[in-house]
Tab-separated table of C-alpha atoms and ligand atoms in Angstrom:
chain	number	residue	atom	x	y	z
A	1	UNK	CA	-8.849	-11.611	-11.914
A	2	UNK	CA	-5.207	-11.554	-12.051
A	3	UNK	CA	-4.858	-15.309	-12.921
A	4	UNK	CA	-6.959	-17.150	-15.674
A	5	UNK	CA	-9.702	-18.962	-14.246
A	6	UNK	CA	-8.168	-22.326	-15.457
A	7	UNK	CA	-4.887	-21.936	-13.513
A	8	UNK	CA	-7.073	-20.475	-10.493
A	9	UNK	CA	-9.194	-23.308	-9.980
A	10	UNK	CA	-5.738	-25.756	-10.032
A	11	UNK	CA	-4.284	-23.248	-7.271
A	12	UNK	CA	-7.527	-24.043	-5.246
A	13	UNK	CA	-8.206	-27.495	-5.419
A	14	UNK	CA	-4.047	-27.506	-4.630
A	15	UNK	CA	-4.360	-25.986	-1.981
A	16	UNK	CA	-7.982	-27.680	-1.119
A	17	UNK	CA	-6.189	-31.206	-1.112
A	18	UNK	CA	-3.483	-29.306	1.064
A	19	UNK	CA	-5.766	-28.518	3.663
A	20	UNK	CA	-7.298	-31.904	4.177
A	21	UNK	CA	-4.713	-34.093	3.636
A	22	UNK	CA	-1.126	-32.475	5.044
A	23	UNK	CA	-3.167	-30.213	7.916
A	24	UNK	CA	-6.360	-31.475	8.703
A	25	UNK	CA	-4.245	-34.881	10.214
A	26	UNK	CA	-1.919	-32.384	12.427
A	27	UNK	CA	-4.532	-29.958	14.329
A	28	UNK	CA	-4.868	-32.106	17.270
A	29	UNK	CA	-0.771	-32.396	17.255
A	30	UNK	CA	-0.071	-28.542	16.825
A	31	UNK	CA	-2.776	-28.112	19.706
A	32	UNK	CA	-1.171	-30.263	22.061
A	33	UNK	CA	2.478	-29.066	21.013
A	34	UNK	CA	2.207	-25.494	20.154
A	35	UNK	CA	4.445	-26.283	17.460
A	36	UNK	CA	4.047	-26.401	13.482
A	37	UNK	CA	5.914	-29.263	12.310
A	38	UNK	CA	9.191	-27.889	10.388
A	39	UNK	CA	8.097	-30.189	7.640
A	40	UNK	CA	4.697	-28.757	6.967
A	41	UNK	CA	6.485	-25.174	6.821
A	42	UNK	CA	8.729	-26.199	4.408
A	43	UNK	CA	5.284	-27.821	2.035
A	44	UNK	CA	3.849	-24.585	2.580
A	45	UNK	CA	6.854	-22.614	0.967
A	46	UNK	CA	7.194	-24.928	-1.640
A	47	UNK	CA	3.585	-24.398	-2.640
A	48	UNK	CA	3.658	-20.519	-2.792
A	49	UNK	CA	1.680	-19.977	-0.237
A	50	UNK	CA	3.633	-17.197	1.594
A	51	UNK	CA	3.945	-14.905	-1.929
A	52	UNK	CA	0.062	-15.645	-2.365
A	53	UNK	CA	-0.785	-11.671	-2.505
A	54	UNK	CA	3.252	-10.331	-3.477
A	55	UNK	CA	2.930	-9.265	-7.064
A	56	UNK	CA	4.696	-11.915	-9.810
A	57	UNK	CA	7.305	-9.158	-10.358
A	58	UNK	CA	9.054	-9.605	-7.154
A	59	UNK	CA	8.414	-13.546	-6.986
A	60	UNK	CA	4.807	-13.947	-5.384
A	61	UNK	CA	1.299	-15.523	-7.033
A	62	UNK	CA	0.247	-12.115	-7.446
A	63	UNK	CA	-3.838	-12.963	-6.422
A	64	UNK	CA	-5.947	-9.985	-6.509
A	65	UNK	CA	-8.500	-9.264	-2.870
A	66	UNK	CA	-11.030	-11.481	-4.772
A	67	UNK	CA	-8.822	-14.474	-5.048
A	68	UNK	CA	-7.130	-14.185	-2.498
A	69	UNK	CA	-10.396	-14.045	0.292
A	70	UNK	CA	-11.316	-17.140	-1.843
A	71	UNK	CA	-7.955	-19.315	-1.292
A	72	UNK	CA	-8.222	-17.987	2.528
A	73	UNK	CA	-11.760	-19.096	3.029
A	74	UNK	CA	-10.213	-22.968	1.786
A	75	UNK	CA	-7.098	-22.296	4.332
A	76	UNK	CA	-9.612	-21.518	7.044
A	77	UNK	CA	-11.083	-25.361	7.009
A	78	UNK	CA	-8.154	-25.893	9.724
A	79	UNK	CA	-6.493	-24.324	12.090
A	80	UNK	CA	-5.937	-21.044	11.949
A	81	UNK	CA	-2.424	-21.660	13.614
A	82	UNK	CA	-1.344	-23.035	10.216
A	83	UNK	CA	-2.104	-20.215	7.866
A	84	UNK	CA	-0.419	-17.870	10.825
A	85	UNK	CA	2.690	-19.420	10.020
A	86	UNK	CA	2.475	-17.391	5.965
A	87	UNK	CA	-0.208	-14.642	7.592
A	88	UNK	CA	1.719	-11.692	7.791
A	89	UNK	CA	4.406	-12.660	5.045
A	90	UNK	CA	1.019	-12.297	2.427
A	91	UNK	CA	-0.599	-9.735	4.566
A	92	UNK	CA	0.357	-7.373	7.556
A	93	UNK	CA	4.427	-7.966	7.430
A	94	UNK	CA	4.578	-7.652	3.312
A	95	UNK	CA	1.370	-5.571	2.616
A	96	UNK	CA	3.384	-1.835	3.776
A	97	UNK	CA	5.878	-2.163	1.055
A	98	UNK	CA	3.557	-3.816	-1.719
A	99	UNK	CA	1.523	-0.861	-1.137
A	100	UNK	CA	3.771	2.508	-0.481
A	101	UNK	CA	7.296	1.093	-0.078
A	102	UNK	CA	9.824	2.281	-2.674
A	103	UNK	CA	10.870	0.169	-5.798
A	104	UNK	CA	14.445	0.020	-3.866
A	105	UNK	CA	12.207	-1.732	-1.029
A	106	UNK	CA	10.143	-3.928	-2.948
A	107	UNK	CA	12.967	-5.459	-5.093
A	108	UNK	CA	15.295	-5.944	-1.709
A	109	UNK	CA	12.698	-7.601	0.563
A	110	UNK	CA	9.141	-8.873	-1.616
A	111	UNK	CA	11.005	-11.997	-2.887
A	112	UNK	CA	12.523	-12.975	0.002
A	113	UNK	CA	9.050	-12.924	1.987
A	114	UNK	CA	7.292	-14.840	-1.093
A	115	UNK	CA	9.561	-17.389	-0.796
A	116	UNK	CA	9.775	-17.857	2.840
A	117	UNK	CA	13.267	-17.477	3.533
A	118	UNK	CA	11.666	-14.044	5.580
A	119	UNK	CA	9.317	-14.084	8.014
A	120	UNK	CA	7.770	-10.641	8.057
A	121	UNK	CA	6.196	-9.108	10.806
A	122	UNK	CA	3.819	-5.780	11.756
A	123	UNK	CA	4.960	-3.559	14.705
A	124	UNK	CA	1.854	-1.061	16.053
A	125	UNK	CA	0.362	-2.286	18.940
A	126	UNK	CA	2.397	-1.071	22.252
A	127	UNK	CA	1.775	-1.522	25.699
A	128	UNK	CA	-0.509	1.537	25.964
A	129	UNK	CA	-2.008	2.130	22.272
A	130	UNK	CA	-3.876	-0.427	21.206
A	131	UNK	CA	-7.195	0.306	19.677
A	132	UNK	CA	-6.119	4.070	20.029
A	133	UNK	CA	-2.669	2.975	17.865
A	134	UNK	CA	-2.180	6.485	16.968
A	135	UNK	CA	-1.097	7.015	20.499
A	136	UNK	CA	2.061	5.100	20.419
A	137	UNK	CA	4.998	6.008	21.861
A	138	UNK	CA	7.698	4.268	20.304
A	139	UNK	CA	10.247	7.073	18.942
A	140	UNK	CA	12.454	6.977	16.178
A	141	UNK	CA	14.514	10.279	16.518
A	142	UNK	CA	16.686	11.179	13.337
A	143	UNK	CA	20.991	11.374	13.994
A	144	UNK	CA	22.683	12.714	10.947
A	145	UNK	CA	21.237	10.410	7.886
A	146	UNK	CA	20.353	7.110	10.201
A	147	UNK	CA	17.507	7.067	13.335
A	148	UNK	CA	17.472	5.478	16.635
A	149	UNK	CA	14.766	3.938	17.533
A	150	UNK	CA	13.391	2.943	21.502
A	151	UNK	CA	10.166	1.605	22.611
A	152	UNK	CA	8.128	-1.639	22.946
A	153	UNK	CA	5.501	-3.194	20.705
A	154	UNK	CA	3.041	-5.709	22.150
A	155	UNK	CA	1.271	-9.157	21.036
A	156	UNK	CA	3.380	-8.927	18.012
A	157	UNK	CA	2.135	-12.044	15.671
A	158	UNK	CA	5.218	-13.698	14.329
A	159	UNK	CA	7.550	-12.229	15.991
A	160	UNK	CA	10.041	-14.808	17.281
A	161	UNK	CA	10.350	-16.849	14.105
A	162	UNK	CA	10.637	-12.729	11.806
A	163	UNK	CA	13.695	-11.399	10.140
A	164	UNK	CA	11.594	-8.443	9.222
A	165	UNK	CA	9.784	-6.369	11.138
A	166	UNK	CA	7.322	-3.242	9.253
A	167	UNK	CA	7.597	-0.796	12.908
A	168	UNK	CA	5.755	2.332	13.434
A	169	UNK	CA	7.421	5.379	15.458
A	170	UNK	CA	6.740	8.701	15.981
A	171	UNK	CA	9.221	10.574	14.288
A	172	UNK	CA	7.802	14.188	15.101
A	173	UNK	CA	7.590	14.345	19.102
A	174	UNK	CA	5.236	17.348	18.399
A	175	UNK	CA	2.782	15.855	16.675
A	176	UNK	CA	0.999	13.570	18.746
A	177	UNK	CA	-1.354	11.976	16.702
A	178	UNK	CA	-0.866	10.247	13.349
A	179	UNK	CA	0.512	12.508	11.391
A	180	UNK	CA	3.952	12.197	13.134
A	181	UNK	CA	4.104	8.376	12.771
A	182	UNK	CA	6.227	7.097	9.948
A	183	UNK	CA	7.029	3.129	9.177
A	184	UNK	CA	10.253	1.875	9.592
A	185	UNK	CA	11.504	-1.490	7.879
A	186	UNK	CA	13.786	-3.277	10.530
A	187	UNK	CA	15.504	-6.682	10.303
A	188	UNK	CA	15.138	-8.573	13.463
A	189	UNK	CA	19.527	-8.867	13.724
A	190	UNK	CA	19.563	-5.241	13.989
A	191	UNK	CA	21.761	-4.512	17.448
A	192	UNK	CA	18.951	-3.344	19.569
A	193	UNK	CA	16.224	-5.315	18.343
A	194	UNK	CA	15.119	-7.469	21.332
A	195	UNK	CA	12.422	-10.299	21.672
A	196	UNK	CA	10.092	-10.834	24.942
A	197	UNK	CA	9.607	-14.078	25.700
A	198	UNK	CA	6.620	-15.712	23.771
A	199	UNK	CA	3.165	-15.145	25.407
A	200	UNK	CA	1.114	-17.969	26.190
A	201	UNK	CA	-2.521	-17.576	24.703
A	202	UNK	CA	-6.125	-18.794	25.183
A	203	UNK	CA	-5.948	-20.220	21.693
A	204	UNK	CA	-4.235	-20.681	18.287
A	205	UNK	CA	-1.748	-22.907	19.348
A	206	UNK	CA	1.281	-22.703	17.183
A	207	UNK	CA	1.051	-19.406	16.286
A	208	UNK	CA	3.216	-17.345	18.331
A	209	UNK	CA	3.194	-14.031	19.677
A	210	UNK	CA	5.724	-12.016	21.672
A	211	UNK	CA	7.151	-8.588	22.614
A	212	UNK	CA	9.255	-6.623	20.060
A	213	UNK	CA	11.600	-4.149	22.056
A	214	UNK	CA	13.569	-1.409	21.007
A	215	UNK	CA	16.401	-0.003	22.737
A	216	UNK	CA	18.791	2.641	21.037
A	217	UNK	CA	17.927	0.322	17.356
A	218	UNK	CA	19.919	2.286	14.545
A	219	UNK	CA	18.411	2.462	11.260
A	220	UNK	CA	19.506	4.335	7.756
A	221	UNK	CA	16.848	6.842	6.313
A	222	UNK	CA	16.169	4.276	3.323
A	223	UNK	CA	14.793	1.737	5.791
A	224	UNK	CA	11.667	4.595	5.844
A	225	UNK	CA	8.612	2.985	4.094
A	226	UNK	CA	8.180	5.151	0.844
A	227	UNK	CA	10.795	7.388	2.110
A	228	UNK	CA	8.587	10.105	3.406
A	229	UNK	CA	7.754	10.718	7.282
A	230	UNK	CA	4.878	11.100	8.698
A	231	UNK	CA	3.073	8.659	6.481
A	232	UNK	CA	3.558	5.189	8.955
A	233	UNK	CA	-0.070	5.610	9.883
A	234	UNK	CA	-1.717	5.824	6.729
A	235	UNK	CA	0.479	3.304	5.417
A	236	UNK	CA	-0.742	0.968	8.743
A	237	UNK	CA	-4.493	1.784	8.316
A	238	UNK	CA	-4.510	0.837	4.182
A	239	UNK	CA	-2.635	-2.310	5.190
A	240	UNK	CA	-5.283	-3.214	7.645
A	241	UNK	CA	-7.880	-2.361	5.219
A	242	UNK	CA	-6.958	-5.621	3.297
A	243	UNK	CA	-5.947	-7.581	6.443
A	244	UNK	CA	-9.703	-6.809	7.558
A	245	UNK	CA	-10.909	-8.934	4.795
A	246	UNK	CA	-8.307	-11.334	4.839
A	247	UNK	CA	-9.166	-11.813	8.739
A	248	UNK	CA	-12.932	-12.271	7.328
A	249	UNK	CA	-11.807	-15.017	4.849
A	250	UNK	CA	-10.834	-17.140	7.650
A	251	UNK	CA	-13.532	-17.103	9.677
A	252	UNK	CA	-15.737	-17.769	6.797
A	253	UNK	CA	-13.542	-20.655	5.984
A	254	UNK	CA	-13.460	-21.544	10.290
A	255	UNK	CA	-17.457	-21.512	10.051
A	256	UNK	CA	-17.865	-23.514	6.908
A	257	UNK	CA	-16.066	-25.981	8.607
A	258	UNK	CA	-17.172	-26.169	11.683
A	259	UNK	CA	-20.656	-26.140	10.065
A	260	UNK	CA	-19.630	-29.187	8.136
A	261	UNK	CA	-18.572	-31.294	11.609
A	262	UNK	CA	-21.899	-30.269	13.025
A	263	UNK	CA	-23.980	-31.350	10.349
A	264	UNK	CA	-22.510	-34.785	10.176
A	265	UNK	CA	-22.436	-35.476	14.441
A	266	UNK	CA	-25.708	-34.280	13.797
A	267	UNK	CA	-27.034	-37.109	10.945
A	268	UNK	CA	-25.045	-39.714	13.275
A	269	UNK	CA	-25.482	-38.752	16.863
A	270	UNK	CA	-28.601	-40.350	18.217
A	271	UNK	CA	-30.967	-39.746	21.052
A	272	UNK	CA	-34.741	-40.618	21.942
A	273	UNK	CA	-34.494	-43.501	18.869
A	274	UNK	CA	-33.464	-41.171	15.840
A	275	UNK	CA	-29.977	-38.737	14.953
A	276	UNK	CA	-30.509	-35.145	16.627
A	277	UNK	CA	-30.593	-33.466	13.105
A	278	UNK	CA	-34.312	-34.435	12.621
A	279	UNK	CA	-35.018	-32.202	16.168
A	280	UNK	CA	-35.924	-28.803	14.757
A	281	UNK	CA	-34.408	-27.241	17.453
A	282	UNK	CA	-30.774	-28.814	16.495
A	283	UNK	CA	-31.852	-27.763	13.061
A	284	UNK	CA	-32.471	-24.161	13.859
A	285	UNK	CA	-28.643	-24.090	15.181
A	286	UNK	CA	-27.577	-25.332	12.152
A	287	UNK	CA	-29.656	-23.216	9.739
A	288	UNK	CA	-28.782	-20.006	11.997
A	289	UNK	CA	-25.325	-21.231	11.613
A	290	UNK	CA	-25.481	-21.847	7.976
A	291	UNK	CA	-27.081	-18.589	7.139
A	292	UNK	CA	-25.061	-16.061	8.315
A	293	UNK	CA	-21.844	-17.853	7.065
A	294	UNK	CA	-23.785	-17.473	3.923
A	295	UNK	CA	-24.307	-13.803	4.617
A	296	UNK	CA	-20.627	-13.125	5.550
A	297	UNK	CA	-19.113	-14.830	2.505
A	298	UNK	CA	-21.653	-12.775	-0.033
A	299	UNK	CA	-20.512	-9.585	1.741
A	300	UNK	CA	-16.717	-10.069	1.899
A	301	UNK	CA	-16.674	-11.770	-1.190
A	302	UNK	CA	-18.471	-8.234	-2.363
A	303	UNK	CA	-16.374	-5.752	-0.728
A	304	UNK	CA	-13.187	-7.936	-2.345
A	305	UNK	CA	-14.327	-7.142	-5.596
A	306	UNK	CA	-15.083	-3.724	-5.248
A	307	UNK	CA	-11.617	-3.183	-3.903
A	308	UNK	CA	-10.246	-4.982	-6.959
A	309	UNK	CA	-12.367	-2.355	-8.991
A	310	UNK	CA	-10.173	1.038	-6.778
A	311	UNK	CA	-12.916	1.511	-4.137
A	312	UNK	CA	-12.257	2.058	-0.912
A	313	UNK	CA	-13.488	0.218	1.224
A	314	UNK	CA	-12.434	1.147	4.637
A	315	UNK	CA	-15.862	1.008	5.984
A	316	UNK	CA	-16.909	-2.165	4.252
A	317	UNK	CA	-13.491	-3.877	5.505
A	318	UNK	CA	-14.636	-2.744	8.626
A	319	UNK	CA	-18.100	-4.052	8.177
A	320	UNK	CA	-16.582	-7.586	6.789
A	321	UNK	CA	-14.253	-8.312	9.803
A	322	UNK	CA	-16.763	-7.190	12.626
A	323	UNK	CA	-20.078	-9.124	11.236
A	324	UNK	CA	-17.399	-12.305	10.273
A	325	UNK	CA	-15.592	-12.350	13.122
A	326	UNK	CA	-18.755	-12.001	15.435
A	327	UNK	CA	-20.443	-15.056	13.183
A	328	UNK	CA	-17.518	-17.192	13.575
A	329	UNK	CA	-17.782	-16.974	17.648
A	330	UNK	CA	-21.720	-18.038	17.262
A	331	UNK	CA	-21.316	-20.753	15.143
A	332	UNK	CA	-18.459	-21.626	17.422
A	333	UNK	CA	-20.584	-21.681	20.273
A	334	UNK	CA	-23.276	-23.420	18.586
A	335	UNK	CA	-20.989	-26.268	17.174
A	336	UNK	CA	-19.887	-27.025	21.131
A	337	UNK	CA	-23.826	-26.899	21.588
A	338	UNK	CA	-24.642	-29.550	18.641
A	339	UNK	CA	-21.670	-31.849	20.032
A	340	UNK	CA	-22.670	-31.685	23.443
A	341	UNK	CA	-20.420	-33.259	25.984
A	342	UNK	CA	-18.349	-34.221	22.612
A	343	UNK	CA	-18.108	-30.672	22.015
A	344	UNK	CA	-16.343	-29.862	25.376
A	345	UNK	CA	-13.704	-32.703	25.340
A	346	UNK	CA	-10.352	-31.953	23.336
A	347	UNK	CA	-10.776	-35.526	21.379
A	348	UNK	CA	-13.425	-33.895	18.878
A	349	UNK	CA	-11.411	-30.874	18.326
A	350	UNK	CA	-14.294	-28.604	18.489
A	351	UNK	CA	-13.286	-26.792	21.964
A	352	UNK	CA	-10.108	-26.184	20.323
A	353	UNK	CA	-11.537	-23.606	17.746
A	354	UNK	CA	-14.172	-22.515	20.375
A	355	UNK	CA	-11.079	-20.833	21.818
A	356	UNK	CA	-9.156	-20.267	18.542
A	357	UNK	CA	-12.119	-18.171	16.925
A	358	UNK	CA	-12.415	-15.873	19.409
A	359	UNK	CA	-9.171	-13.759	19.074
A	360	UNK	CA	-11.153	-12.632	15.737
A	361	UNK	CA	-12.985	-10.553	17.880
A	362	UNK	CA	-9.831	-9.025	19.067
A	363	UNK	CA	-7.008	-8.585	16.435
A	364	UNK	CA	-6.454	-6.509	13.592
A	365	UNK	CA	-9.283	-4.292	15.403
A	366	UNK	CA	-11.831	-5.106	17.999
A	367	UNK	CA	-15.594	-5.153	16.976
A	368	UNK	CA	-15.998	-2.108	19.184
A	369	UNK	CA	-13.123	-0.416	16.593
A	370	UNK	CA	-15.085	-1.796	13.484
A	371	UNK	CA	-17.976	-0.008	14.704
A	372	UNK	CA	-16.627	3.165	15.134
A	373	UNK	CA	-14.622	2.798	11.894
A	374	UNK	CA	-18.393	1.953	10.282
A	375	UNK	CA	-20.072	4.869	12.052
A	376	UNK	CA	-17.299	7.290	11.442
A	377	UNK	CA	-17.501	6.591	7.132
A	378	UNK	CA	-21.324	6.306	7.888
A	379	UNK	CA	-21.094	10.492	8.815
A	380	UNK	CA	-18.909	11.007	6.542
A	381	UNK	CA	-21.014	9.979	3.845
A	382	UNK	CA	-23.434	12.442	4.674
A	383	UNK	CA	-21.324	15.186	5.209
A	384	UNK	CA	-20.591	14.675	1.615
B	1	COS	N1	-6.828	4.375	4.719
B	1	COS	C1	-6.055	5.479	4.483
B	1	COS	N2	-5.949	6.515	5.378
B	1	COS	C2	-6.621	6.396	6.540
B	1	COS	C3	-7.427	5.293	6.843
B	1	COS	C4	-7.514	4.253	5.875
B	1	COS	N3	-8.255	3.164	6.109
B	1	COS	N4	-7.959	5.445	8.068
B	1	COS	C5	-7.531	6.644	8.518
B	1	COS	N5	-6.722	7.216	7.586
B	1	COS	C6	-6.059	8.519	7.666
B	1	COS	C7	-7.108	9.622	7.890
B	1	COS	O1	-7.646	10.055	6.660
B	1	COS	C8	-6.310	10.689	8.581
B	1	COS	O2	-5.567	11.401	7.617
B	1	COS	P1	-5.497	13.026	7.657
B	1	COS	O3	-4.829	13.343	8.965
B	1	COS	O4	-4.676	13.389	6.472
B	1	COS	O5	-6.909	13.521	7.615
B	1	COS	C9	-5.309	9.895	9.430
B	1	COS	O6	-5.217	8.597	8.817
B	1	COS	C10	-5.765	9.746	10.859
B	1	COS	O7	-7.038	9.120	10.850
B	1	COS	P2	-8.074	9.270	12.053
B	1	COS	O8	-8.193	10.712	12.434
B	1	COS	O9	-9.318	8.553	11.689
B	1	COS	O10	-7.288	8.498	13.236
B	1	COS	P3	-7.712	8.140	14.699
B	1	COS	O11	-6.549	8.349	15.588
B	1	COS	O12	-8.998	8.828	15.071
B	1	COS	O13	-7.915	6.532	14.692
B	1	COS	C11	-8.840	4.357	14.324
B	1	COS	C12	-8.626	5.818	13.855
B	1	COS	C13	-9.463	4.239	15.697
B	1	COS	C14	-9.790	3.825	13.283
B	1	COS	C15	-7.481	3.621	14.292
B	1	COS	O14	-6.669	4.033	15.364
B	1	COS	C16	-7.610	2.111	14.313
B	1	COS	O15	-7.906	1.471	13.298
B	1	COS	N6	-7.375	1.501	15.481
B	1	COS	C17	-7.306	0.068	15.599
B	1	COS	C18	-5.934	-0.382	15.277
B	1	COS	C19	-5.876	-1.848	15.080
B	1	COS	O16	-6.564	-2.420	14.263
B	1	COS	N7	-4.996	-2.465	15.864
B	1	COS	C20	-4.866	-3.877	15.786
B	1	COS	C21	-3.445	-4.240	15.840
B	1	COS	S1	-2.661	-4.215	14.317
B	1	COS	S2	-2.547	-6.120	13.908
């Protein structure tokens, strides 16, 4: 553990009381809107909660995998538009330069992204590499000691409120697969740095995502991620590594709560003289339900800790995010089931993470990735 257990448990209940009292009131709102009132942003700065994972050194909380699944299991009880807003400051936007930037990079940008006063943001996804990200295009070709960098990135989370963009290129035309990828560090007022407009989505309202375009976007060689080419796909895969189980956290947290509105429609809702939780077929929803949330949280909760110990745990990451994410959109479905016509109108709120839930499916890797991420470590185990 990185904090004692004393000062953990206060940064949970925190954040616990948080959740309920400051966001739970404000889902309906941000759904309706698409906006995250300025206010709540500034609460959620003031708490810490975009240095949650940045080390205490450069101004963050510092939590280890372990602690930090567990305080994104408690954010996950709401919207997952709310915990967007800090997402990829504590994960995908910082996690590049916690992990292989230099100490040059760490000291210039990690406090400014725990605090909030940067929004940071991950660049891989293009138009035409997706799952297959070691496809992209986007080039960054090297003039004198600075490189110019043109392209597009797609469904970029964050990207019309960043400053700080973490942007993959190939910087070696000739290699075309990963090894001639290397990660860039761009701030958004860079001339050439360009925004799409931002997309409209099925779900998550409040979180936004939009195009990041590059056109002729000058950069000095120290804005290189460790300072070495050819490393901006390694450095993307280890970050999504920990994203993987981040992404599990919240649907864990998603589930439990979506568990927790079922179970109590279901002890109050009543048809044929008594409340629908005494039908055992309403209970066998809610025990499926309950089960394999139970089953996700033991596994990510185990694959946490055995990254805290130096495993890797690429295919157990992988394993996490594709059996959590999958859970999420059954229990989903299921809740809308339990609520019946309740659980298709907007007033109960339910429909609203129906849709929310199932970009888990997509993001950060589909299942069909996770799968062939599993299957891939799965040979290589016995290769030896
Ligand atoms: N940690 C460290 N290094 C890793 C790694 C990991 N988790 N995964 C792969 N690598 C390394 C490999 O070891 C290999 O290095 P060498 O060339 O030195 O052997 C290199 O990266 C290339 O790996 P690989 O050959 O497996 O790459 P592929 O092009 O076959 O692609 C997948 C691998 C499909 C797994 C990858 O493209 C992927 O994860 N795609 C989904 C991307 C994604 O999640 N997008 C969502 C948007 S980001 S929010």
């Amino acid at each position: 553990m990185s904090l004692d257990q004393e000062t953990f448990d206060q940064l949970l209940a925190t954040i616990r009381r948080f959740v309920e009292e400051r966001l739970v009131p404000h889902e309906a709102e941000v759904g309706e809107s698409d906006r995250i009132p300025d206010g709540l942003i500034r609460e959620m700065r003031e708490l810490g909660l975009f240095g949650l994972s940045i080390p205490e050194d450069y101004g963050g909380i510092g939590l280890d995998v372990e602690e930090e699944v567990r305080v994104t299991i408690e954010l996950g009880h709401t919207s997952p538009a709310f915990r967007s807003a800090f997402g990829t400051n504590i994960g995908i936007g910082s996690q590049g330069i916690v992990i292989d930037g230099t100490e040059e990079q760490k000291r210039r940008y990690l406090p400014k992204l725990a605090s909030g006063e940067m929004v940071g943001s991950f660049c891989l996804t293009e138009p035409d590499a997706g799952s297959d990200a070691a496809a992209l295009r986007t080039s960054a070709r090297r003039h004198g000691d600075a490189y110019v960098l043109n392209g597009t990135k797609r469904y970029i989370t964050n990207a019309p409120s960043a400053h700080l963009f973490t942007v993959m290129a190939r910087t070696d035309p000739e290699k075309t697969g990963a090894g001639g990828i290397t990660a860039f560090l761009v701030e958004a007022d860079t001339p050439g740095v360009k925004l799409g407009k931002p997309d409209v989505k099925m779900g998550q309202k409040g979180a936004h995502i939009s195009d990041v375009i590059f056109e002729d976007c000058r950069v000095p060689a120290e804005a290189i991620v460790g300072g070495r080419e050819g490393q901006g796909f390694k450095t993307a895969m280890k970050v999504l590594d920990r994203g993987r189980l981040t992404i599990s956290g919240v649907c864990i947290g998603i589930a439990e709560r979506l568990i927790r509105d079922s179970l109590r429609y279901a002890s109050e809702r009543k048809q044929f003289g008594k409340p629908i939780g005494e039908f055992q077929l309403v209970q066998a929803m809610l025990a499926d339900s309950d089960t394999e949330c139970y089953a996700a949280k033991s596994m990510v909760l185990d694959a946490a800790r055995r990254k805290d110990a130096g495993e890797t745990i690429t295919k157990q990451a992988a394993m996490c995010k594709y059996y959590s994410s999958e859970m999420v959109g059954r229990v989903a479905d299921r809740a809308v089931q339990i609520h019946g016509g309740a659980g298709y109108l907007a007033e109960y709120g339910i429909e609203r993470f129906y849709r929310d839930v199932r970009l888990f499916r997509i993001y950060e890797g589909t299942s069909q990735i996770q799968q062939l991420v599993i299957a891939r470590n799965m040979l290589k185990e016995i290769q030896g």
